Amino acid sequence: MAHEAVILNQYAALKYLKLTMNENEALVQIDFRENYSLKYAEEIQSFHFGGSRKQVSLHTSSVIFKEGAYGDIKYKSICFFSENLKHDSVAILAHLRPVFKIIAHIKPKFKALHIVSDSPTSQYRNKVMFFIFGNLLVIFLIFLLRDT
């Protein structure tokens, strides 16, 4: 029951944020997907049933922002593939740098980013990531306000 309540509260908070954010704000949802095994279209039987497959890690991001005279909500989905299967703070920063460049290209007048992830604490919700989001983010996105 507690898990269901968390999901419902998160959904309500995200919906409220999407409705109330202005054109100078963006919502960024980030998460790692599971590691995927690569597969050939046709494989010999021994490889199909016992071969060690290469894996790739997928890092997905969704940028949500308002645009236009009526504040239409726009979505930009981004996905990066990597052979590095680590999901630590260094890997996250490597995946987020191009995301920040894309955000700066989409709209260079954002003043605030709302970054959301429901990943485990070992990935996004730890002291290293709080430092990165609090201090280094303004280096990548120089147009952000320092106190957001």
Coordinates of C-alpha atoms in Angstrom, one line a residue:
M1 CA 0.0 0.0 0.0
A2 CA 2.8 2.4 0.8
H3 CA 4.4 1.9 -2.7
E4 CA 1.1 2.7 -4.3
A5 CA 0.7 5.9 -2.3
V6 CA 4.2 7.0 -3.3
I7 CA 3.4 6.5 -7.0
L8 CA 0.1 8.4 -6.7
N9 CA 1.8 11.3 -4.9
Q10 CA 4.6 11.4 -7.4
Y11 CA 2.1 11.4 -10.3
A12 CA 0.1 14.2 -8.7
A13 CA 3.2 16.3 -8.0
L14 CA 4.5 15.9 -11.6
K15 CA 1.1 16.8 -13.0
Y16 CA 0.9 19.9 -10.8
L17 CA 4.4 20.9 -11.8
K18 CA 3.6 20.5 -15.6
L19 CA 0.5 22.7 -15.2
T20 CA 2.1 25.4 -13.1
M21 CA 5.6 25.8 -14.6
N22 CA 6.2 28.8 -16.8
E23 CA 8.1 29.2 -20.1
N24 CA 11.4 29.7 -18.2
E25 CA 11.3 26.3 -16.5
A26 CA 11.8 22.8 -17.7
L27 CA 11.1 19.4 -16.1
V28 CA 13.7 16.7 -16.8
Q29 CA 12.9 13.1 -16.0
I30 CA 16.0 10.9 -16.0
D31 CA 16.6 7.2 -15.4
F32 CA 18.7 4.3 -16.4
R33 CA 16.9 1.5 -18.1
E34 CA 18.0 -2.1 -17.6
N35 CA 21.1 -3.3 -19.3
Y36 CA 20.2 -4.9 -22.6
S37 CA 21.9 -7.9 -24.2
L38 CA 22.8 -7.5 -27.9
K39 CA 21.6 -10.1 -30.2
Y40 CA 22.2 -11.0 -33.8
A41 CA 19.3 -11.5 -36.3
E42 CA 20.6 -15.0 -37.0
E43 CA 22.8 -16.9 -34.6
I44 CA 24.3 -20.4 -34.5
Q45 CA 22.7 -22.6 -31.9
S46 CA 25.7 -22.7 -29.5
F47 CA 25.8 -18.9 -29.3
H48 CA 22.0 -18.6 -29.0
F49 CA 21.8 -20.9 -26.0
G50 CA 25.0 -20.2 -24.2
G51 CA 27.1 -17.5 -25.7
S52 CA 28.1 -14.5 -23.6
R53 CA 26.5 -11.5 -25.2
K54 CA 27.7 -8.0 -25.1
Q55 CA 25.5 -5.6 -23.1
V56 CA 24.6 -2.0 -23.4
S57 CA 23.2 0.4 -20.8
L58 CA 20.4 2.8 -21.8
H59 CA 20.1 6.2 -20.1
T60 CA 16.8 7.9 -20.9
S61 CA 15.8 11.5 -20.4
S62 CA 12.6 13.4 -21.1
V63 CA 12.6 17.2 -21.2
I64 CA 9.2 18.7 -20.7
F65 CA 8.7 22.5 -21.2
K66 CA 6.1 25.0 -22.2
E67 CA 6.3 26.9 -25.5
G68 CA 4.2 29.3 -27.5
A69 CA 1.6 31.9 -26.8
Y70 CA -0.7 29.5 -25.1
G71 CA 1.9 27.6 -23.1
D72 CA 1.6 24.4 -25.0
I73 CA 3.5 21.5 -23.2
K74 CA 6.3 20.1 -25.4
Y75 CA 8.3 16.9 -24.9
K76 CA 11.8 16.0 -26.0
S77 CA 12.8 12.4 -25.5
I78 CA 16.5 11.5 -25.4
C79 CA 18.2 8.2 -25.1
F80 CA 21.9 7.4 -24.9
F81 CA 23.5 3.9 -25.3
S82 CA 26.8 3.0 -23.6
E83 CA 29.0 -0.1 -23.3
N84 CA 29.8 1.1 -19.8
L85 CA 27.4 -0.8 -17.5
K86 CA 28.1 1.2 -14.4
H87 CA 25.3 3.4 -13.0
D88 CA 27.4 5.4 -10.6
S89 CA 27.7 9.2 -10.3
V90 CA 30.5 9.5 -12.8
A91 CA 28.6 7.5 -15.5
I92 CA 25.5 9.6 -14.8
L93 CA 27.4 12.9 -15.3
A94 CA 28.8 11.5 -18.6
H95 CA 25.3 10.7 -19.7
L96 CA 23.9 14.1 -18.5
R97 CA 26.4 16.3 -20.2
P98 CA 25.0 15.8 -23.7
V99 CA 21.5 16.1 -22.2
F100 CA 22.4 19.5 -20.8
K101 CA 23.7 20.6 -24.2
I102 CA 20.5 19.5 -25.9
I103 CA 18.5 21.4 -23.2
A104 CA 20.6 24.5 -23.9
H105 CA 20.0 24.1 -27.6
I106 CA 16.2 23.7 -27.2
K107 CA 15.7 26.9 -25.3
P108 CA 18.6 28.9 -24.0
K109 CA 16.4 31.0 -21.7
F110 CA 15.5 28.4 -19.1
K111 CA 16.0 29.8 -15.6
A112 CA 15.1 26.6 -13.7
L113 CA 15.3 22.9 -14.2
H114 CA 13.2 20.5 -12.1
I115 CA 15.1 17.2 -12.2
V116 CA 13.1 14.1 -11.3
S117 CA 14.1 10.5 -11.0
D118 CA 12.8 7.6 -9.0
S119 CA 16.0 5.6 -9.3
P120 CA 17.8 4.1 -6.2
T121 CA 19.9 6.3 -3.9
S122 CA 23.1 4.7 -5.4
Q123 CA 22.3 6.4 -8.7
Y124 CA 20.8 9.9 -8.6
R125 CA 19.8 10.6 -5.0
N126 CA 23.1 10.8 -3.1
K127 CA 25.5 13.5 -1.9
V128 CA 27.7 13.4 -5.1
M129 CA 24.7 14.0 -7.4
F130 CA 23.3 16.7 -5.1
F131 CA 26.7 18.5 -5.4
I132 CA 26.7 18.1 -9.2
F133 CA 23.1 19.4 -9.5
G134 CA 23.7 22.2 -7.0
N135 CA 27.1 23.4 -8.2
L136 CA 28.2 22.0 -11.5
L137 CA 24.9 22.3 -13.3
V138 CA 25.3 26.1 -13.5
I139 CA 28.6 25.5 -15.3
F140 CA 27.0 23.4 -18.0
L141 CA 23.9 25.6 -18.2
I142 CA 25.2 29.1 -17.5
F143 CA 21.8 30.7 -18.0
L144 CA 20.3 29.0 -14.9
L145 CA 19.7 31.0 -11.8
R146 CA 22.2 30.0 -9.1
D147 CA 19.6 29.6 -6.3
T148 CA 17.2 27.2 -8.1

